[in-house]
mmCIF file of C-alpha atoms in Angstrom:
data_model
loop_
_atom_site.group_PDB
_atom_site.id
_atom_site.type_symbol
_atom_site.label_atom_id
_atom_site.label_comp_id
_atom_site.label_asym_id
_atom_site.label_seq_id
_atom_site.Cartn_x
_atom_site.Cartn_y
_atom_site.Cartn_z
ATOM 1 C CA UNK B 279 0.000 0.000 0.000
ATOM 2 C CA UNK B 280 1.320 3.259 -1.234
ATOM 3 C CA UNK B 281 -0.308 5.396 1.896
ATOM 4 C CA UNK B 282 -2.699 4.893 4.514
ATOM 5 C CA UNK B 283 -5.505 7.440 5.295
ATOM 6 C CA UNK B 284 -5.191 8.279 8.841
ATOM 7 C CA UNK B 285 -8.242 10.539 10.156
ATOM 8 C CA UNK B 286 -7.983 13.250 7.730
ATOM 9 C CA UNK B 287 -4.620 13.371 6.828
ATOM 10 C CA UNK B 288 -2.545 10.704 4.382
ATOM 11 C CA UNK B 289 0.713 9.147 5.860
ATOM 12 C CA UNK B 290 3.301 8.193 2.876
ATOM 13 C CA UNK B 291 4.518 4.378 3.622
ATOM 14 C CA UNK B 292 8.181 4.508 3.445
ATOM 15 C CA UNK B 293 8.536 0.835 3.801
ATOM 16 C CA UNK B 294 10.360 0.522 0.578
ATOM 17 C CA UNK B 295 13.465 2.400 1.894
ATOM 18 C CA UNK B 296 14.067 -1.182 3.324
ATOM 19 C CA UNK B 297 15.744 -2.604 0.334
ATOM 20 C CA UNK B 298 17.934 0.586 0.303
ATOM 21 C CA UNK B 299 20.563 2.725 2.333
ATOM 22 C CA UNK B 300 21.702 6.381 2.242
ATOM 23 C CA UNK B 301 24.674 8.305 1.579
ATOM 24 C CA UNK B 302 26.066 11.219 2.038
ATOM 25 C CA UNK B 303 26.491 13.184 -1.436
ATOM 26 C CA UNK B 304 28.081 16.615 -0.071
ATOM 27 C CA UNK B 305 26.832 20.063 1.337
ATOM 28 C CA UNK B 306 26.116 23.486 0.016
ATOM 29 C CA UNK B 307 26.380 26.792 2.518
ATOM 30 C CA UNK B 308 24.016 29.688 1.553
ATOM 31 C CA UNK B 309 24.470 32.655 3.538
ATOM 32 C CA UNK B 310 21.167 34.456 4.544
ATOM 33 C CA UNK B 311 20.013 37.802 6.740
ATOM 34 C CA UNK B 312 18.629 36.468 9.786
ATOM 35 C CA UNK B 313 15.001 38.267 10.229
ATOM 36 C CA UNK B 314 13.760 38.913 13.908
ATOM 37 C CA UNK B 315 13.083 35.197 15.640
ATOM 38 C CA UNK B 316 14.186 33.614 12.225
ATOM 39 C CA UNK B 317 16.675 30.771 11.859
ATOM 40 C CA UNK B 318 19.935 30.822 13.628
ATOM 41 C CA UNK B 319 20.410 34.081 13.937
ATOM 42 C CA UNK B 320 17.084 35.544 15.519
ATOM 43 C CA UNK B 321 17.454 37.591 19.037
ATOM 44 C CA UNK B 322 20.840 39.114 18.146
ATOM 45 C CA UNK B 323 21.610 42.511 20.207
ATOM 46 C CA UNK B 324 22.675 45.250 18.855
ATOM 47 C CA UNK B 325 25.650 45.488 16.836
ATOM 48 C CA UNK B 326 26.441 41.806 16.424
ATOM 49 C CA UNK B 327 25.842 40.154 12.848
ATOM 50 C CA UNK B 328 22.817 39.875 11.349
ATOM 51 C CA UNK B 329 24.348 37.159 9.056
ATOM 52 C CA UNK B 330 24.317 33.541 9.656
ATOM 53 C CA UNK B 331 25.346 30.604 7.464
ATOM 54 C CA UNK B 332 22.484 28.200 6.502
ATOM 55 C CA UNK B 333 24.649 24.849 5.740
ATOM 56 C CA UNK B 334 22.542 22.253 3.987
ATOM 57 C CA UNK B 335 23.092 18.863 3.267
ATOM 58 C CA UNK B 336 22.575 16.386 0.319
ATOM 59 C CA UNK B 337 22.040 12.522 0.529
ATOM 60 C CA UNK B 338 20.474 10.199 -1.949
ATOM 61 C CA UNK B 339 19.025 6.167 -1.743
ATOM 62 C CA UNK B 340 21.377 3.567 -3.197
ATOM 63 C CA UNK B 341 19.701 -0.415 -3.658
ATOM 64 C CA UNK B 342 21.274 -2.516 -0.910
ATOM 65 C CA UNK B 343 24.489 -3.727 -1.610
ATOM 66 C CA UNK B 344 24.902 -1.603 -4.689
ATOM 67 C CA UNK B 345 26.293 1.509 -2.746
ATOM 68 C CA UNK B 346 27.596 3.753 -5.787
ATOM 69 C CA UNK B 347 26.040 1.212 -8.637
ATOM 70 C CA UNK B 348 22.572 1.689 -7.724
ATOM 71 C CA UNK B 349 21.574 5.438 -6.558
ATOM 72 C CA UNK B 350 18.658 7.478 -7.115
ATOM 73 C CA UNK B 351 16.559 10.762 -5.614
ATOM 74 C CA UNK B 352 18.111 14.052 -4.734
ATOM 75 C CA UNK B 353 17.307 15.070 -1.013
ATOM 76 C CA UNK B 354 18.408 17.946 1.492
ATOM 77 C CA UNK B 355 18.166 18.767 4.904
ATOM 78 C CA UNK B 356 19.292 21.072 7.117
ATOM 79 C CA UNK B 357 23.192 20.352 8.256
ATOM 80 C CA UNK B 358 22.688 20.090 12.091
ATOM 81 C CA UNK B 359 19.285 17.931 11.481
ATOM 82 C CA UNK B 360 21.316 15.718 9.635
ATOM 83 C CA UNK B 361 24.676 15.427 12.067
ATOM 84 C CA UNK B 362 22.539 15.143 14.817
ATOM 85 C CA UNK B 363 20.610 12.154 13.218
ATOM 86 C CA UNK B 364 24.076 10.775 12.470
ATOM 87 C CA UNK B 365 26.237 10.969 15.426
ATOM 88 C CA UNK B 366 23.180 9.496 17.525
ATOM 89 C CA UNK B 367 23.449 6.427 15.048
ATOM 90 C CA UNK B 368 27.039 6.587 14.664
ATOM 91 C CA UNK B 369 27.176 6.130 19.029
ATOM 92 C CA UNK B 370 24.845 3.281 18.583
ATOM 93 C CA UNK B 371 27.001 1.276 16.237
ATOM 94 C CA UNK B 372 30.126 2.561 17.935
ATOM 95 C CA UNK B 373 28.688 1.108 21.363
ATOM 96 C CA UNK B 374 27.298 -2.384 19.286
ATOM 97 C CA UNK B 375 30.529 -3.386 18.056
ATOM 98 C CA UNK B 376 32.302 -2.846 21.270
ATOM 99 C CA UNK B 377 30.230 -5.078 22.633
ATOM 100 C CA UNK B 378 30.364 -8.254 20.425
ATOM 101 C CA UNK B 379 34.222 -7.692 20.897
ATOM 102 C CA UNK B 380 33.729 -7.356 24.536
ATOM 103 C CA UNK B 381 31.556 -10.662 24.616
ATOM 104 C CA UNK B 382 34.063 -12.593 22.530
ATOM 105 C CA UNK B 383 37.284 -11.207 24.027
ATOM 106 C CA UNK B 384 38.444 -14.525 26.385
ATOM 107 C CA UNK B 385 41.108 -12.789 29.111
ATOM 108 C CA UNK B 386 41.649 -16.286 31.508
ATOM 109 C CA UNK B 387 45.714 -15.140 31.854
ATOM 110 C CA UNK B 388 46.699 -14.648 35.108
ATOM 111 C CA UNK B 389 49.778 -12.608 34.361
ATOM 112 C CA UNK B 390 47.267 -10.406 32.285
ATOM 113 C CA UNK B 391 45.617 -7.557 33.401
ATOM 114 C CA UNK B 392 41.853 -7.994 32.175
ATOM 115 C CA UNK B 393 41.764 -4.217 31.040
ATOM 116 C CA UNK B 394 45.175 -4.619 29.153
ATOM 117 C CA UNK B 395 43.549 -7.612 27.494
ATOM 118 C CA UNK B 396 40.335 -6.381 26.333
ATOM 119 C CA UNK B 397 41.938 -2.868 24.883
ATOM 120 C CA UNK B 398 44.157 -5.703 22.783
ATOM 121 C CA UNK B 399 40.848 -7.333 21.956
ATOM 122 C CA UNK B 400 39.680 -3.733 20.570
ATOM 123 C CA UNK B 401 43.169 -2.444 18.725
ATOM 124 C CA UNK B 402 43.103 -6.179 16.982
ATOM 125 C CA UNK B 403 39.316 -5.263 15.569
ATOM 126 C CA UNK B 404 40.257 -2.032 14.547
ATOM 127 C CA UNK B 405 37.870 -0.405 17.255
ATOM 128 C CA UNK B 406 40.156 2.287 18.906
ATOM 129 C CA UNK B 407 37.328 4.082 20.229
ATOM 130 C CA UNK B 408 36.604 1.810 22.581
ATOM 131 C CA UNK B 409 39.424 2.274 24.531
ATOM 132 C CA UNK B 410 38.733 4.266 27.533
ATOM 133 C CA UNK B 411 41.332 7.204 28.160
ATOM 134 C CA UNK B 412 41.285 8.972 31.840
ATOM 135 C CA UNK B 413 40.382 11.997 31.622
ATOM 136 C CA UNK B 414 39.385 11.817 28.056
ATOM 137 C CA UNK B 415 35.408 13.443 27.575
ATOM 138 C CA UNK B 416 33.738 12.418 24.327
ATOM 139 C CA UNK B 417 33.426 15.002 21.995
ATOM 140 C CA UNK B 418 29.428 16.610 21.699
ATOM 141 C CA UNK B 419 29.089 16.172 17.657
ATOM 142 C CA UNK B 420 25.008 16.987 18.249
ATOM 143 C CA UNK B 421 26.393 20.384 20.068
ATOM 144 C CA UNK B 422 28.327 21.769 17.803
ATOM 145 C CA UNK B 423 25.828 20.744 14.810
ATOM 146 C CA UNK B 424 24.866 24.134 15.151
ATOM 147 C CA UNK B 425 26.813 27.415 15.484
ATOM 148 C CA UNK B 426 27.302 26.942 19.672
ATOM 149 C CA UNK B 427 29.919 29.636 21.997
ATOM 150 C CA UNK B 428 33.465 27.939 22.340
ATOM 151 C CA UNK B 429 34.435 26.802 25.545
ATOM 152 C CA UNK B 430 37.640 28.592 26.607
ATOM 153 C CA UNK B 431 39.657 26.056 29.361
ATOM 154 C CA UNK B 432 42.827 28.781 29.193
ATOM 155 C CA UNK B 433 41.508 31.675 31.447
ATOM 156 C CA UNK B 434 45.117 33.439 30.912
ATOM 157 C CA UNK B 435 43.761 35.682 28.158
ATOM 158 C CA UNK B 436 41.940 38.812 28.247
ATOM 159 C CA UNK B 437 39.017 38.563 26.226
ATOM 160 C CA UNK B 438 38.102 42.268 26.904
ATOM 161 C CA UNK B 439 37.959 44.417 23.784
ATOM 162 C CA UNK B 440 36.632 47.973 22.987
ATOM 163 C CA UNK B 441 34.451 47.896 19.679
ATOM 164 C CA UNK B 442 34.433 50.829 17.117
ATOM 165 C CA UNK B 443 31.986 52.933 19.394
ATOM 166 C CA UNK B 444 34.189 52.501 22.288
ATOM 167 C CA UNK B 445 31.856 50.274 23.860
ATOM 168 C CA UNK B 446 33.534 47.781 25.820
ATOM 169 C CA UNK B 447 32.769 43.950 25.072
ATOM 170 C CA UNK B 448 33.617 40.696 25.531
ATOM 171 C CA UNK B 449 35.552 38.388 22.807
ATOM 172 C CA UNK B 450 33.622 35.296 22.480
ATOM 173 C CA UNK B 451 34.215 32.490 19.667
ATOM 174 C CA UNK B 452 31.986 30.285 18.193
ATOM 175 C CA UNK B 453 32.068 26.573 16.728
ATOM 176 C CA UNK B 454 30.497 25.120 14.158
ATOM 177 C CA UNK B 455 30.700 23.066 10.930
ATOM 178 C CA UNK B 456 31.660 24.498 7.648
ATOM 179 C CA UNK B 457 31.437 23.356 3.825
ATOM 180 C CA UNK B 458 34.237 22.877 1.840
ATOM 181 C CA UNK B 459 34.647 20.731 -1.459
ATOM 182 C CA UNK B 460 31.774 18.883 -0.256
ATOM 183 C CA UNK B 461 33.267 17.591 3.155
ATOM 184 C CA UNK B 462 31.907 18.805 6.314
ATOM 185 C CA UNK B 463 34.756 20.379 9.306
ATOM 186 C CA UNK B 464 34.716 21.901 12.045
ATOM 187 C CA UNK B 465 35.951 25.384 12.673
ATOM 188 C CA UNK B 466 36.095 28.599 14.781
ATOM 189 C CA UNK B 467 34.313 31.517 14.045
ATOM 190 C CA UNK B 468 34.354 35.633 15.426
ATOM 191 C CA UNK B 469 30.747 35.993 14.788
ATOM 192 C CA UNK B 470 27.613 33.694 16.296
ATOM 193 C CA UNK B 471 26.186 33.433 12.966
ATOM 194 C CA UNK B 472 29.531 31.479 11.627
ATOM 195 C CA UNK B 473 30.051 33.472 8.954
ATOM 196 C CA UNK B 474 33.757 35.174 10.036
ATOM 197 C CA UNK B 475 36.302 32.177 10.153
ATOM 198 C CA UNK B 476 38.923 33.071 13.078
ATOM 199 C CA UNK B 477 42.325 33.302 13.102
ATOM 200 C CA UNK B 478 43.978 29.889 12.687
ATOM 201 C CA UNK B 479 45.244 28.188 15.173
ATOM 202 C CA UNK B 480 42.541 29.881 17.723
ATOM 203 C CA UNK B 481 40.763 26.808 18.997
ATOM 204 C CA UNK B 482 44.512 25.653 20.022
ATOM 205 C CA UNK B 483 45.276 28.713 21.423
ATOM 206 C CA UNK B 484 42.647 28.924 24.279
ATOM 207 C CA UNK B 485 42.654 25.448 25.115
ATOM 208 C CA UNK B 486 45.950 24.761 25.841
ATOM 209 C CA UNK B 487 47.187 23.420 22.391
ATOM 210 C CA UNK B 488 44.237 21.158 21.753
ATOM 211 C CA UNK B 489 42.784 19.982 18.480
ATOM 212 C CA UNK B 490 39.651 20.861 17.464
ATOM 213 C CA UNK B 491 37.564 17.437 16.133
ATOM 214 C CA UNK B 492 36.929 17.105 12.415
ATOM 215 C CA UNK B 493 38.880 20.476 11.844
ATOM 216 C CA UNK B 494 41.414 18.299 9.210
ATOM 217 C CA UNK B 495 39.477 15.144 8.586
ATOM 218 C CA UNK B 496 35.193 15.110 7.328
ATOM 219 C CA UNK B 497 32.607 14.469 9.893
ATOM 220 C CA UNK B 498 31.012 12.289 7.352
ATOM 221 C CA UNK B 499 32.456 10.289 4.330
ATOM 222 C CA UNK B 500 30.474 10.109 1.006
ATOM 223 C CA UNK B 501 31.689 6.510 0.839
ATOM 224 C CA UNK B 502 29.665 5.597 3.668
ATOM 225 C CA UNK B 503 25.992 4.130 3.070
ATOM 226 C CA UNK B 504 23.694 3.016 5.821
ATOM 227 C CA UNK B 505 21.381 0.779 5.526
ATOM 228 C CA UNK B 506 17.433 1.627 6.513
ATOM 229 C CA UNK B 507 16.694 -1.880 7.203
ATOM 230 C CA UNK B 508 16.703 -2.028 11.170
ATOM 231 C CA UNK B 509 18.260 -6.056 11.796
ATOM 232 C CA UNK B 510 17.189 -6.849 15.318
ATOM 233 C CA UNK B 511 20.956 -9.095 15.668
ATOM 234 C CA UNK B 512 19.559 -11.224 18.460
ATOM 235 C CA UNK B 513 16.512 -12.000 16.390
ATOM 236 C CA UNK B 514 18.644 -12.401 13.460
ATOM 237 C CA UNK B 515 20.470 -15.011 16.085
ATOM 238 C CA UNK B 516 17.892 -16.569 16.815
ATOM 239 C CA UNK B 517 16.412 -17.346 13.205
ATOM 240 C CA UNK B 518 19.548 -18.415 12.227
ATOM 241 C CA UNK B 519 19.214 -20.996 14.520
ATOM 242 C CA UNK B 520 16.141 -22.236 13.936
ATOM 243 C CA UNK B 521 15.139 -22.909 10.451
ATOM 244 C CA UNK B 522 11.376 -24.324 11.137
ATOM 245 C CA UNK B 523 10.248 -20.294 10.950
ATOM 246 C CA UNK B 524 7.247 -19.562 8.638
ATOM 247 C CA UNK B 525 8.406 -17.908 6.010
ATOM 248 C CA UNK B 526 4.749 -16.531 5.305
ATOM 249 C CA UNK B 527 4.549 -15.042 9.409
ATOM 250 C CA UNK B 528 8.130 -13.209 7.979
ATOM 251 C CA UNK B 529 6.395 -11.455 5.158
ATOM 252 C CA UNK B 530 3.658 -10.367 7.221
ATOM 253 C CA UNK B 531 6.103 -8.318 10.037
ATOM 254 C CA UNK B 532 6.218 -4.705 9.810
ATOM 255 C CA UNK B 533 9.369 -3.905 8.622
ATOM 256 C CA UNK B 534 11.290 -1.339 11.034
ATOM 257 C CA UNK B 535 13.470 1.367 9.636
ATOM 258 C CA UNK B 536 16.541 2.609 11.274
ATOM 259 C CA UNK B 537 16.235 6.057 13.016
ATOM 260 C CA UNK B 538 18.513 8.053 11.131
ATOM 261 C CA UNK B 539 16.857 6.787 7.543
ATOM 262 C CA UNK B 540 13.139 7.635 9.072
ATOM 263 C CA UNK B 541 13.985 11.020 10.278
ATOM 264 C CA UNK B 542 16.386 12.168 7.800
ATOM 265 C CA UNK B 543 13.875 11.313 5.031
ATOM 266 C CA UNK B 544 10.904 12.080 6.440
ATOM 267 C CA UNK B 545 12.655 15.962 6.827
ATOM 268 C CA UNK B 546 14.413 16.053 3.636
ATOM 269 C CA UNK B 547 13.016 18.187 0.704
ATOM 270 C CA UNK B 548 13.115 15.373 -2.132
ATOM 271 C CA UNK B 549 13.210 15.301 -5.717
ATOM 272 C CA UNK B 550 12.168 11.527 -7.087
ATOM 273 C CA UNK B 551 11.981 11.932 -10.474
ATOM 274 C CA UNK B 552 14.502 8.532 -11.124
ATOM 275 C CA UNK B 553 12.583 6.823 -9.171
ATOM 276 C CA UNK B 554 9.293 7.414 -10.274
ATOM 277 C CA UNK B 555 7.362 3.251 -11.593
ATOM 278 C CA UNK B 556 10.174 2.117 -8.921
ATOM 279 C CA UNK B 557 8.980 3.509 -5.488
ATOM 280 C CA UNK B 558 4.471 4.367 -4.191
ATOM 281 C CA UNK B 559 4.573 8.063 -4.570
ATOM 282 C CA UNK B 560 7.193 9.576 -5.293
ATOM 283 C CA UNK B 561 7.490 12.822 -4.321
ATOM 284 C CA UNK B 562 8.839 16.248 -6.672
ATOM 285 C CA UNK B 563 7.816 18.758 -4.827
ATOM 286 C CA UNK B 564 11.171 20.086 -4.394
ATOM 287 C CA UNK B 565 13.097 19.665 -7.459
ATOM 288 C CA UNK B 566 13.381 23.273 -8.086
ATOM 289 C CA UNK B 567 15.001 23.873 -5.154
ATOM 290 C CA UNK B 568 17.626 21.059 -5.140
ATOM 291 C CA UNK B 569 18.578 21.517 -8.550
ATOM 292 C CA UNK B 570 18.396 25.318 -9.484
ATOM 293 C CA UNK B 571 18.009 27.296 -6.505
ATOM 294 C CA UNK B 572 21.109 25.214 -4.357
ATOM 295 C CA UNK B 573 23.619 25.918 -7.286
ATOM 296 C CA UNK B 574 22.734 29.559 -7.188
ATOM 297 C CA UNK B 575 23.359 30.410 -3.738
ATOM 298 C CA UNK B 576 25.983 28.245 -3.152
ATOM 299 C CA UNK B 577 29.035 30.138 -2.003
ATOM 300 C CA UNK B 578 32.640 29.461 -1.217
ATOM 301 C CA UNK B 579 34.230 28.891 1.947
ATOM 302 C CA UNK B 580 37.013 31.471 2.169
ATOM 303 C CA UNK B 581 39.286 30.886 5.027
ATOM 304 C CA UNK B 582 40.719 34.058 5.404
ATOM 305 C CA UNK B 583 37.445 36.310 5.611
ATOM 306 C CA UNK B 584 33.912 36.170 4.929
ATOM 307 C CA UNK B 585 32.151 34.027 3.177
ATOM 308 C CA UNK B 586 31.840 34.677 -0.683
ATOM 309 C CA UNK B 587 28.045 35.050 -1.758
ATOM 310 C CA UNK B 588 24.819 36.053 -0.447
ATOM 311 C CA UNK B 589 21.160 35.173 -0.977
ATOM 312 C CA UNK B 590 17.643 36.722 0.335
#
């Protein structure tokens, strides 16, 4: 069934994003004039920026096993809508696969430490991140999604500063993510609209020499597809054990999408003229949009100033 007529209003079945994933295709930046209450940059006071970067992001479907063969639609969503969605499942899968190692790491030597032993486990998988470091806090990706005040841990500096009016203010910086060449990084900004890239080497400066995440390396890789099937893997366990199951009763279960597919689509503006005869519905209502406004607007990601462009 294409849709299902619920009260008054229709609900779009979206089961057949089971049989495909999503991937990342890149990001455009479009730099707007934040209206009072609007977007990122309502509520300002006086004399900060009334510019802030709108950073959008583009994903498509690809069949199920045929990541990069198979791919069709044109989606976008909003950047921090889309990170969010992402580190949430990225934790989840992060957390999944140090377990399995966990439950198949055997530690039974005495002149072992357990601890030693299971990081060995983890390094031997490939799983780094589950290594525990003291003192170590894991990094907020949902946070700094959108354009979010730096935390300062050097207190040495005087942030004080007298503005052209001779009003006296405080320097504050700002994080957030930034387009360029279709990869998504993290950087520092002067203004709380992220539209002024600081000085390099800022971030480093007032946190005692530390790295910023994702400043050299992509949050996301466009290599990357995830699949929207949801596999329950002690179910999956469990039928793989027992092969009396009806396959009839199997046909019949609701399929379950994964989180990130469901909310990511059901956001994204879509354009699904490819896959129109191939999917119930599919929905053009935002063509336009993806494929001639986007290009317009898009502007360049200038590191040693302002952003190049501007749109309504």
């Amino acid at each position: 069934e294409a849709r299902s007529l619920n009260g008054d209003e229709f609900e779009f079945d979206n089961s057949w994003l089971a049989d495909y994933a999503i991937q990342y295709q890149g990001c455009t930046s479009i730099l707007q004039y934040a209206g009072e209450g609007e977007g990122q940059g309502g509520g300002r006071e006086d004399g900060e920026s009334q510019l802030y970067m709108n950073n959008l992001v583009q994903f498509r479907v690809c069949k199920l096993g045929l990541c990069n063969i198979v791919c069709k639609g044109s989606y976008v969503i909003g950047m921090p809508q889309f990170i969010e969605a992402y580190s949430r499942y990225k934790e989840e899968m992060e957390e999944q696969n140090c377990e399995n190692v966990r439950e198949n790491c055997y530690c039974n030597d005495d002149g072992v430490d357990d601890q030693a032993c299971e990081n060995q486990c983890y390094e031997d998988a490939g799983y780094d991140y589950c290594i525990e470091v003291e003192g170590q806090e894991d990094f907020d990706m949902e946070r700094v999604a959108q354009c979010e005040e730096m935390e300062i841990q050097n207190g040495n500096y005087n942030m004080n500063y007298y503005d052209e009016y001779g009003n006296k203010r405080e320097r504050m910086f700002f994080v957030g993510p930034r387009c360029e060449a279709n990869k998504i990084y993290l950087d520092v900004f002067e203004d709380n609209g992220c539209t002024q890239p600081a000085e390099a080497g800022t971030y480093a400066k007032y946190n005692y020499n530390a790295e910023l995440p994702y400043s050299s390396s992509s949050m996301i890789s466009s290599e990357e597809c995830i699949q929207c099937l949801q596999v329950d893997e002690e179910e999956q366990n469990n039928n793989n054990n027992n092969n009396n199951n009806n396959n009839n009763n199997q046909e019949e279960e609701e399929v379950e999408l994964t989180e990130i597919c469901e909310q990511v689509y059901e956001e994204a503006g879509k354009c699904e003229k490819d896959l129109e005869g191939i999917i119930p519905y599919p929905r053009n209502s935002d063509c336009d949009f993806i494929k001639k406004v986007m290009p317009i607007h898009s502007i360049e990601y200038n590191p040693s100033g302002a952003a190049k462009g501007f749109a309504w």
